[in-house]
PDB file of N, CA and C in Angstrom:
ATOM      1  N   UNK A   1       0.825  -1.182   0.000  1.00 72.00           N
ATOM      2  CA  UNK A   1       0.000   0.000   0.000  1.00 72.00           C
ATOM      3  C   UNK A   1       0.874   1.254   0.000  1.00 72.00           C
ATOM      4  N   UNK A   2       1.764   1.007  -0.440  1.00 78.00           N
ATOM      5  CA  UNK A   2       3.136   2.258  -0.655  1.00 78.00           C
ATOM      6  C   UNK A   2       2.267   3.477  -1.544  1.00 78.00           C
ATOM      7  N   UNK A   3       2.904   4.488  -1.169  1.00 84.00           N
ATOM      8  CA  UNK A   3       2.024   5.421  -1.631  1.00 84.00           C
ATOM      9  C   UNK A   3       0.938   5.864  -2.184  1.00 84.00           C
ATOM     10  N   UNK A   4       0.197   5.410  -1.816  1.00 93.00           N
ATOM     11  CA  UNK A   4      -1.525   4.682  -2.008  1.00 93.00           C
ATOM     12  C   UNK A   4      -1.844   6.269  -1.535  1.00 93.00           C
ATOM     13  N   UNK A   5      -3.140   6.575  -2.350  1.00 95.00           N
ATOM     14  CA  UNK A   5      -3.967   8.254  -1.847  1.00 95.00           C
ATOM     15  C   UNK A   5      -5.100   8.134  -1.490  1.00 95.00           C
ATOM     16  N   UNK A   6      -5.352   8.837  -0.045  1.00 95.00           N
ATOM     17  CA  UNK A   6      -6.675   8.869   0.516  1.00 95.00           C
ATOM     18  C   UNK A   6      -7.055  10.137   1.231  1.00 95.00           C
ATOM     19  N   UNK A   7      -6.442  10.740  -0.261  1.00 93.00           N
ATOM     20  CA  UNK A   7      -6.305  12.493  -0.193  1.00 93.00           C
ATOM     21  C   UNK A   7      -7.984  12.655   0.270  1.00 93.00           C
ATOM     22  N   UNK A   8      -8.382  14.139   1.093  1.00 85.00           N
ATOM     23  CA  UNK A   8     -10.160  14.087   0.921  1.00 85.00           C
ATOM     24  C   UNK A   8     -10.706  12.888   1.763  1.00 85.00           C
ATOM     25  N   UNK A   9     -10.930  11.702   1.621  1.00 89.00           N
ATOM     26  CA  UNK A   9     -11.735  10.541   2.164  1.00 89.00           C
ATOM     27  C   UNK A   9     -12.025  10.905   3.512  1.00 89.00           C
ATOM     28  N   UNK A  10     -12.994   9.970   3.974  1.00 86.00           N
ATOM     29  CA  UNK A  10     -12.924   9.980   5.462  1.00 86.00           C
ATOM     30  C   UNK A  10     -12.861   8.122   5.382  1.00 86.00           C
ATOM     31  N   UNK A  11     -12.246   7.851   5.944  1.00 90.00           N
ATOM     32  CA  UNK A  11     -11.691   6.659   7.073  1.00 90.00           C
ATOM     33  C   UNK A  11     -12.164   5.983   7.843  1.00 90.00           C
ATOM     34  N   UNK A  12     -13.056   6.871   8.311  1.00 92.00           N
ATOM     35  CA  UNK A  12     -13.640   6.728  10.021  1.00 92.00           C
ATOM     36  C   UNK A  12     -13.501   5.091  10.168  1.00 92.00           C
ATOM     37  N   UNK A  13     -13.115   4.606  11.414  1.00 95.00           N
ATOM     38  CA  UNK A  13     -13.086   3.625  12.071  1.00 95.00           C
ATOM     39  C   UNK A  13     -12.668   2.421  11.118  1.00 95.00           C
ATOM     40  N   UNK A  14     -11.372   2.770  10.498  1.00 95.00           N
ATOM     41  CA  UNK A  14     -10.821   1.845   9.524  1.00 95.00           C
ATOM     42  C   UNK A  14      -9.242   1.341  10.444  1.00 95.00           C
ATOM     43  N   UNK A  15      -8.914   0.366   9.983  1.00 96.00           N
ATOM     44  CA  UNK A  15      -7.627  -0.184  10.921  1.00 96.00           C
ATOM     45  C   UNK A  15      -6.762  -0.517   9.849  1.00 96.00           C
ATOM     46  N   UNK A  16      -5.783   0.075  10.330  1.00 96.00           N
ATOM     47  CA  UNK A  16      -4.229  -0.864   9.189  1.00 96.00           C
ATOM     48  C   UNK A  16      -3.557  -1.166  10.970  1.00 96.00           C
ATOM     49  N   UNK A  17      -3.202  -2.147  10.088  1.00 97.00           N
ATOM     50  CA  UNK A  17      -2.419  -3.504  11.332  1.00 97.00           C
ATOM     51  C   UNK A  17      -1.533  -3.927  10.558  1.00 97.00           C
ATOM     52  N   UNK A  18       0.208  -3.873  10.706  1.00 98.00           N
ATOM     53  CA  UNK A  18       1.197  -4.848  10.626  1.00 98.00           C
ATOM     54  C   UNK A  18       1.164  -4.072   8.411  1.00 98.00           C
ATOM     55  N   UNK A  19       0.937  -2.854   8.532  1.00 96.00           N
ATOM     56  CA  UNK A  19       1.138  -2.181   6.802  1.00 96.00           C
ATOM     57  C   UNK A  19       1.632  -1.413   7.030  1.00 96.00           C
ATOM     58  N   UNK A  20       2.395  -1.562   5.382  1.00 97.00           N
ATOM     59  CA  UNK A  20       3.600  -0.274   4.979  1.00 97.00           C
ATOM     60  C   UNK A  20       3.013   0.552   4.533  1.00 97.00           C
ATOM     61  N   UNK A  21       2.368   1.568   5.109  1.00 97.00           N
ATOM     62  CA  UNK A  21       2.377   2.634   4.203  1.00 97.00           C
ATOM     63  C   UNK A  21       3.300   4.154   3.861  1.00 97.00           C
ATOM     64  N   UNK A  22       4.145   3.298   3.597  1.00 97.00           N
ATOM     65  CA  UNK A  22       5.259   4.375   2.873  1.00 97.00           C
ATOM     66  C   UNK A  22       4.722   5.420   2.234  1.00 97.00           C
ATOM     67  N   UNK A  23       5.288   6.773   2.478  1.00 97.00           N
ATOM     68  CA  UNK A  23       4.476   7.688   1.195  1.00 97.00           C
ATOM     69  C   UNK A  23       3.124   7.932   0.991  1.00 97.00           C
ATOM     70  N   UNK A  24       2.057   7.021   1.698  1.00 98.00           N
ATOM     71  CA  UNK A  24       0.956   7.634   1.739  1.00 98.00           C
ATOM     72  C   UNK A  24       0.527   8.906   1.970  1.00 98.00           C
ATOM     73  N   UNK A  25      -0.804   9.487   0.782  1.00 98.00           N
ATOM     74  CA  UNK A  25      -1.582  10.731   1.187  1.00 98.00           C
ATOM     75  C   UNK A  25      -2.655  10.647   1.893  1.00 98.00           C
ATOM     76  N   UNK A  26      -2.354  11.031   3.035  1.00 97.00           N
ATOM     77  CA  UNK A  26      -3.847  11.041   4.195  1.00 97.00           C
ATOM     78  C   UNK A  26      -3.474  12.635   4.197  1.00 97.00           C
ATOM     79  N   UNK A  27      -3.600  13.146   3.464  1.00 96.00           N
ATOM     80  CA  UNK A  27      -3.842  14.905   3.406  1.00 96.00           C
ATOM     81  C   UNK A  27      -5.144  15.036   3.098  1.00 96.00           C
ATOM     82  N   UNK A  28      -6.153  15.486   4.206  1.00 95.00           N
ATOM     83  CA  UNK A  28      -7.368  16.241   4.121  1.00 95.00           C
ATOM     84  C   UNK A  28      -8.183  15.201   4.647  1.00 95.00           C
ATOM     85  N   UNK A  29      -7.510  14.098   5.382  1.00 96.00           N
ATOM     86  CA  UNK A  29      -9.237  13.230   5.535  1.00 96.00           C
ATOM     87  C   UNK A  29      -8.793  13.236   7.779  1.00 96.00           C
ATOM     88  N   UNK A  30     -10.247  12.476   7.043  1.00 95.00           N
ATOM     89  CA  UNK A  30     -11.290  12.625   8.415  1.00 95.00           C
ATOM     90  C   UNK A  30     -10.787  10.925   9.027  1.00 95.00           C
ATOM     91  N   UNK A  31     -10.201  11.159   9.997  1.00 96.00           N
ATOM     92  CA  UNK A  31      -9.149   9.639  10.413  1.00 96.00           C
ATOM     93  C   UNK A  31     -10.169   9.186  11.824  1.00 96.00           C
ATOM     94  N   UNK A  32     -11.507   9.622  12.122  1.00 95.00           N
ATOM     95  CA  UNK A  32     -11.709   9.313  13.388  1.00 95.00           C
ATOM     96  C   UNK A  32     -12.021   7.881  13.862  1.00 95.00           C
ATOM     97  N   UNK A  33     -12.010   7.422  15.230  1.00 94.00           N
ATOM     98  CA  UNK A  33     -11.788   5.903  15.270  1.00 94.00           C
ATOM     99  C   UNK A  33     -10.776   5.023  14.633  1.00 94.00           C
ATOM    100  N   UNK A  34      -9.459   6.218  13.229  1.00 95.00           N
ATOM    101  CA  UNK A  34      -9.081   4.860  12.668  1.00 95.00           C
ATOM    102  C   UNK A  34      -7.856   4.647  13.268  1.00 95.00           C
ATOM    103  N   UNK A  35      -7.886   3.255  13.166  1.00 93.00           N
ATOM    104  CA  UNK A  35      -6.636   2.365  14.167  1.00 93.00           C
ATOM    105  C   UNK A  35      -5.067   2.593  13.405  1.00 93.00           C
ATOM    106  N   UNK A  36      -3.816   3.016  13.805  1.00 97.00           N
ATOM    107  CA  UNK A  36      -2.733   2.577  13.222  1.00 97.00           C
ATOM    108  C   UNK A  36      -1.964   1.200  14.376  1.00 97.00           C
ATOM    109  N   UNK A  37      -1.786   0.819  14.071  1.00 97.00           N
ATOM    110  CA  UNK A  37      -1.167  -0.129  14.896  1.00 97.00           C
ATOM    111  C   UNK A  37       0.138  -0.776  14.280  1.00 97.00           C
ATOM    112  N   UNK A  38       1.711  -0.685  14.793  1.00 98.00           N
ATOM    113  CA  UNK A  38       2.699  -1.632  14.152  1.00 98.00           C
ATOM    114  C   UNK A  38       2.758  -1.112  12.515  1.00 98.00           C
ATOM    115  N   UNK A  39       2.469   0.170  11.862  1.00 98.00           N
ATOM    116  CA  UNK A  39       2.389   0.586  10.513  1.00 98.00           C
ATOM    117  C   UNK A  39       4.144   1.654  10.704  1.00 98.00           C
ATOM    118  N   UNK A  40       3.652   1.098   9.100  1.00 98.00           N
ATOM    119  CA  UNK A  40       5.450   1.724   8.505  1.00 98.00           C
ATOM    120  C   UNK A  40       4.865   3.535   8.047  1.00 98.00           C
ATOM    121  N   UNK A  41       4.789   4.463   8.485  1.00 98.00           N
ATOM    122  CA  UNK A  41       4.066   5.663   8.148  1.00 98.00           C
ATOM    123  C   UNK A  41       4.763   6.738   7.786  1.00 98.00           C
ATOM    124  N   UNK A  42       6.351   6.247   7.461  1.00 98.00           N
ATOM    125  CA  UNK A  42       7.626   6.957   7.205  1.00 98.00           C
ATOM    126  C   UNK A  42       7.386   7.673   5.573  1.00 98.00           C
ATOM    127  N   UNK A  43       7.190   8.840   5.714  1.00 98.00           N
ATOM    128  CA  UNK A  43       7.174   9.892   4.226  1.00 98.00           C
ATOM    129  C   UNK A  43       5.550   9.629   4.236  1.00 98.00           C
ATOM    130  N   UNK A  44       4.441   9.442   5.099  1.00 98.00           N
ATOM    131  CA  UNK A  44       3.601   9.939   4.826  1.00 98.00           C
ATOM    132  C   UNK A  44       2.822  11.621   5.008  1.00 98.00           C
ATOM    133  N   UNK A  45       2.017  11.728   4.344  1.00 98.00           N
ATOM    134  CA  UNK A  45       1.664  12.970   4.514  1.00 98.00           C
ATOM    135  C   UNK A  45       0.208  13.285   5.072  1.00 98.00           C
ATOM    136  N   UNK A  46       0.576  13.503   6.329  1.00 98.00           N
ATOM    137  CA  UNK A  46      -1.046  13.938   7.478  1.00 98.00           C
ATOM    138  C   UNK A  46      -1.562  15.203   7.504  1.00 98.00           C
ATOM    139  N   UNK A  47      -0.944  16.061   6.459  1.00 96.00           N
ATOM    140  CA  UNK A  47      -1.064  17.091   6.388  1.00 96.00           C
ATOM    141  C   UNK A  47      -2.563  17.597   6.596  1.00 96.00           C
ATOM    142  N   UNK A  48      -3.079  18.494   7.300  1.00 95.00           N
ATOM    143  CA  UNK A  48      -4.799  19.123   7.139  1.00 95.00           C
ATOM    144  C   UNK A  48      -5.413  17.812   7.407  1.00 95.00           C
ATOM    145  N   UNK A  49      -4.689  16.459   8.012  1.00 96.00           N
ATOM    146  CA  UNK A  49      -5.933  15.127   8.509  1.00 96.00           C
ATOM    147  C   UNK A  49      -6.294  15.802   9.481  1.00 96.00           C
ATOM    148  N   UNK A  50      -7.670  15.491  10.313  1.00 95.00           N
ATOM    149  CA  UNK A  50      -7.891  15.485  11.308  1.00 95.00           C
ATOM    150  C   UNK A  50      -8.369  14.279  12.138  1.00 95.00           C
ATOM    151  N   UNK A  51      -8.522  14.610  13.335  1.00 93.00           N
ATOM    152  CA  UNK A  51      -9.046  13.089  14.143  1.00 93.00           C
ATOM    153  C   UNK A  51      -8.293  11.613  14.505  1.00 93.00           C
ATOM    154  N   UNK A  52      -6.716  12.204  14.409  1.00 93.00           N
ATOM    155  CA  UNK A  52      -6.057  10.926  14.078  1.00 93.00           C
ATOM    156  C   UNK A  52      -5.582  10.757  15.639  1.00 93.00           C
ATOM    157  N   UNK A  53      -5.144   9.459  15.798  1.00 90.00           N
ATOM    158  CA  UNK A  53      -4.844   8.745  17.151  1.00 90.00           C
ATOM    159  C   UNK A  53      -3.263   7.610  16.703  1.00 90.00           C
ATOM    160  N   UNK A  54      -2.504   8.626  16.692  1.00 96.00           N
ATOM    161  CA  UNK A  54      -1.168   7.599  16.465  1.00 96.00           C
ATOM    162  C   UNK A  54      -0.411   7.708  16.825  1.00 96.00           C
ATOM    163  N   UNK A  55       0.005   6.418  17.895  1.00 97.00           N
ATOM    164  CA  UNK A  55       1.299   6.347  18.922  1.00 97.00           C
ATOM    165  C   UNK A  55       2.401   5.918  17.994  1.00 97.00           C
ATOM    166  N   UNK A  56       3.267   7.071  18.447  1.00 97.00           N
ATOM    167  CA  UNK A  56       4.226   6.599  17.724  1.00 97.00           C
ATOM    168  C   UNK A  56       5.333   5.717  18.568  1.00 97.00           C
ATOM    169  N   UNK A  57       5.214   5.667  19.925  1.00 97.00           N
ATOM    170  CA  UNK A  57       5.942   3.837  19.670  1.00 97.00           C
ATOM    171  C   UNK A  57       5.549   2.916  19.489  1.00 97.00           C
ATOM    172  N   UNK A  58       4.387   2.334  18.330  1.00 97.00           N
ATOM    173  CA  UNK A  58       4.336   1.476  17.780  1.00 97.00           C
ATOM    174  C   UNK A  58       4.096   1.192  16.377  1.00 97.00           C
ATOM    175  N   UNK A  59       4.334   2.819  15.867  1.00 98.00           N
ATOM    176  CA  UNK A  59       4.344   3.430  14.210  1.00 98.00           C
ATOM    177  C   UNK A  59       5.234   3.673  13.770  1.00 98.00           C
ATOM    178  N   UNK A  60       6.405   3.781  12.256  1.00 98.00           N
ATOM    179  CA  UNK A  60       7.530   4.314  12.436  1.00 98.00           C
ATOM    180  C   UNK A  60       6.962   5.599  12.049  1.00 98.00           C
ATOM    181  N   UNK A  61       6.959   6.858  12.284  1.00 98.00           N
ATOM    182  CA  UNK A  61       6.584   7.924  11.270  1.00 98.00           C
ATOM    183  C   UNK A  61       7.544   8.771  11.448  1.00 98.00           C
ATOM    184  N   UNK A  62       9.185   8.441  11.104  1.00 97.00           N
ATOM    185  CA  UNK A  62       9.747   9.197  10.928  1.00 97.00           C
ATOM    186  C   UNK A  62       9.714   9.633   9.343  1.00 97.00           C
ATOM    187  N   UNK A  63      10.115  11.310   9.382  1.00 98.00           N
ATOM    188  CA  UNK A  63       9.306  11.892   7.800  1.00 98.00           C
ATOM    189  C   UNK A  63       8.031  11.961   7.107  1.00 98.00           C
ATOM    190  N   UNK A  64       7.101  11.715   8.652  1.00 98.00           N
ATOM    191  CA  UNK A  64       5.560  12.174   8.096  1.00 98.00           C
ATOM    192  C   UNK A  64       5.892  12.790   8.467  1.00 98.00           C
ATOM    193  N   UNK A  65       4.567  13.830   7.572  1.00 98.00           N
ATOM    194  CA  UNK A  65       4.406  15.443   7.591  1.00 98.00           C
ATOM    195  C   UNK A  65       2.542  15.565   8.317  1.00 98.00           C
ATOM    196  N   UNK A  66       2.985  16.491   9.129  1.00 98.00           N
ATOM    197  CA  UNK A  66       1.500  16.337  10.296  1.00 98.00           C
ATOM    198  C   UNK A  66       1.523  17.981  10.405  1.00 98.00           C
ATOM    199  N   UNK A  67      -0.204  18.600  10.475  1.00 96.00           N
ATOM    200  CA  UNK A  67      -0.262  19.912  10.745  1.00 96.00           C
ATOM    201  C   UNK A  67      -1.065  20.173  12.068  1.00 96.00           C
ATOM    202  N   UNK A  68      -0.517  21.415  12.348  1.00 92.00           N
ATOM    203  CA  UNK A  68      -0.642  21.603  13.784  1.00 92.00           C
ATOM    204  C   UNK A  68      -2.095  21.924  13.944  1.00 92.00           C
ATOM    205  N   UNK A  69      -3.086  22.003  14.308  1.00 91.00           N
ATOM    206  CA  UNK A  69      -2.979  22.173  15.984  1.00 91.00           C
ATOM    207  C   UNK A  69      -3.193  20.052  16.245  1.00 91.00           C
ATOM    208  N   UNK A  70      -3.688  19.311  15.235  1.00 92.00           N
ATOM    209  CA  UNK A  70      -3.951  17.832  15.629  1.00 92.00           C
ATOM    210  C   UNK A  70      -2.361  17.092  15.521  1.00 92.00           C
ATOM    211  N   UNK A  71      -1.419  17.821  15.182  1.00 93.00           N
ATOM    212  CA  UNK A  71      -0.224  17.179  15.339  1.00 93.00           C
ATOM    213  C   UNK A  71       0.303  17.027  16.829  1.00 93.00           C
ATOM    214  N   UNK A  72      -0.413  17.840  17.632  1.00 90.00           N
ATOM    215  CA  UNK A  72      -0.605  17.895  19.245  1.00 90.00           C
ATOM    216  C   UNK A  72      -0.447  16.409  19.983  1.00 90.00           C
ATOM    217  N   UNK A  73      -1.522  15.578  18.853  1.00 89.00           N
ATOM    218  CA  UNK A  73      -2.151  14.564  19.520  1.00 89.00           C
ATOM    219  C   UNK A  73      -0.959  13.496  19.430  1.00 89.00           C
ATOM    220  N   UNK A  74      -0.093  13.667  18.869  1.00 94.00           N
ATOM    221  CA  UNK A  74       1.324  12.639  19.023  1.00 94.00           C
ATOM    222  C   UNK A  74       1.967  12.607  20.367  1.00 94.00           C
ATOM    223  N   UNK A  75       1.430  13.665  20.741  1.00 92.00           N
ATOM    224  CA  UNK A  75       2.388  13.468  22.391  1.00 92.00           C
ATOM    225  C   UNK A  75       1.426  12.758  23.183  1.00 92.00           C
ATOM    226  N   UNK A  76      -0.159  12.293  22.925  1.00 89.00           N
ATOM    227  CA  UNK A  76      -0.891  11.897  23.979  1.00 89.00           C
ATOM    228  C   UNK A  76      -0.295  10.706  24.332  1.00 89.00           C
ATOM    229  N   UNK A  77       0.400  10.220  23.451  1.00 91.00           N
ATOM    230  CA  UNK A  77       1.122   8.603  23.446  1.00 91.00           C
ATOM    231  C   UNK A  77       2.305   8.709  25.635  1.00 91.00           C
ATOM    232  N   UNK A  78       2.501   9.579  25.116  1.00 94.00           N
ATOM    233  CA  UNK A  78       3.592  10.000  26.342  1.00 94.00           C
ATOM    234  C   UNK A  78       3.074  10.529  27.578  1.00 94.00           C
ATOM    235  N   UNK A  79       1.731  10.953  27.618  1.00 91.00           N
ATOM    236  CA  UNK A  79       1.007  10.935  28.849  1.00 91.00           C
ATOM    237  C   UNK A  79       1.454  13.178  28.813  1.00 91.00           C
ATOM    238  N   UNK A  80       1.781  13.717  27.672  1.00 88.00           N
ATOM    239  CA  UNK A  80       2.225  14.914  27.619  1.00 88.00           C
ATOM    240  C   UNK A  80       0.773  15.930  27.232  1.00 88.00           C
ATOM    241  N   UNK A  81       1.087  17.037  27.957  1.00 81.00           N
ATOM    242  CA  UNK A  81      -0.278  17.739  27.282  1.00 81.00           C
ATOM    243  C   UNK A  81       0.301  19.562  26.994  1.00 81.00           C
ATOM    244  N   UNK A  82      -0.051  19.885  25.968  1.00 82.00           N
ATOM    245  CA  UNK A  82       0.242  20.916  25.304  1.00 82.00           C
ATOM    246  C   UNK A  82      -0.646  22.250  26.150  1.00 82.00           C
ATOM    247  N   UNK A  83      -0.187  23.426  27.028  1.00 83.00           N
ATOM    248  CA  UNK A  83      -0.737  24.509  27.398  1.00 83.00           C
ATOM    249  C   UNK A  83      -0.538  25.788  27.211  1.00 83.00           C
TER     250      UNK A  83
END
């Protein structure tokens, strides 16, 4: 699923488990409920997603691109809160 586009879409309550998604476009969608779990998310682009829930110690996402203010939600993994 290497650079696969789900530019726009909404997602809602969809799961990738144990996938590469290298290079994926999740720019502009609606991620709520959806699961990442154990995913390769390195050069994807989260740009303008909203609703997303992804720990990154168990995602690689080094070189996704994530926009602020829901790029926040990467630290919930760490018990951290933004004030």
């Amino acid at each position: 699923m290497k650079k696969s586009s789900y530019n726009g879409s909404k997602l809602k309550d969809s799961h990738f488990t144990n996938t590469t998604l290298k290079g994926a476009d999740f720019s502009g969608v609606d991620l709520l409920g959806t699961v990442f779990h154990n995913c390769g998310l390195c050069h994807a682009d989260f740009s303008s997603s909203t609703q997303y829930d992804i720990d990154p110690r168990t995602n690689k996402i080094t070189t996704a691109k994530f926009s602020f203010p829901e790029a926040a939600g990467l630290l919930r993994a760490f018990d951290i809160s933004l004030v």
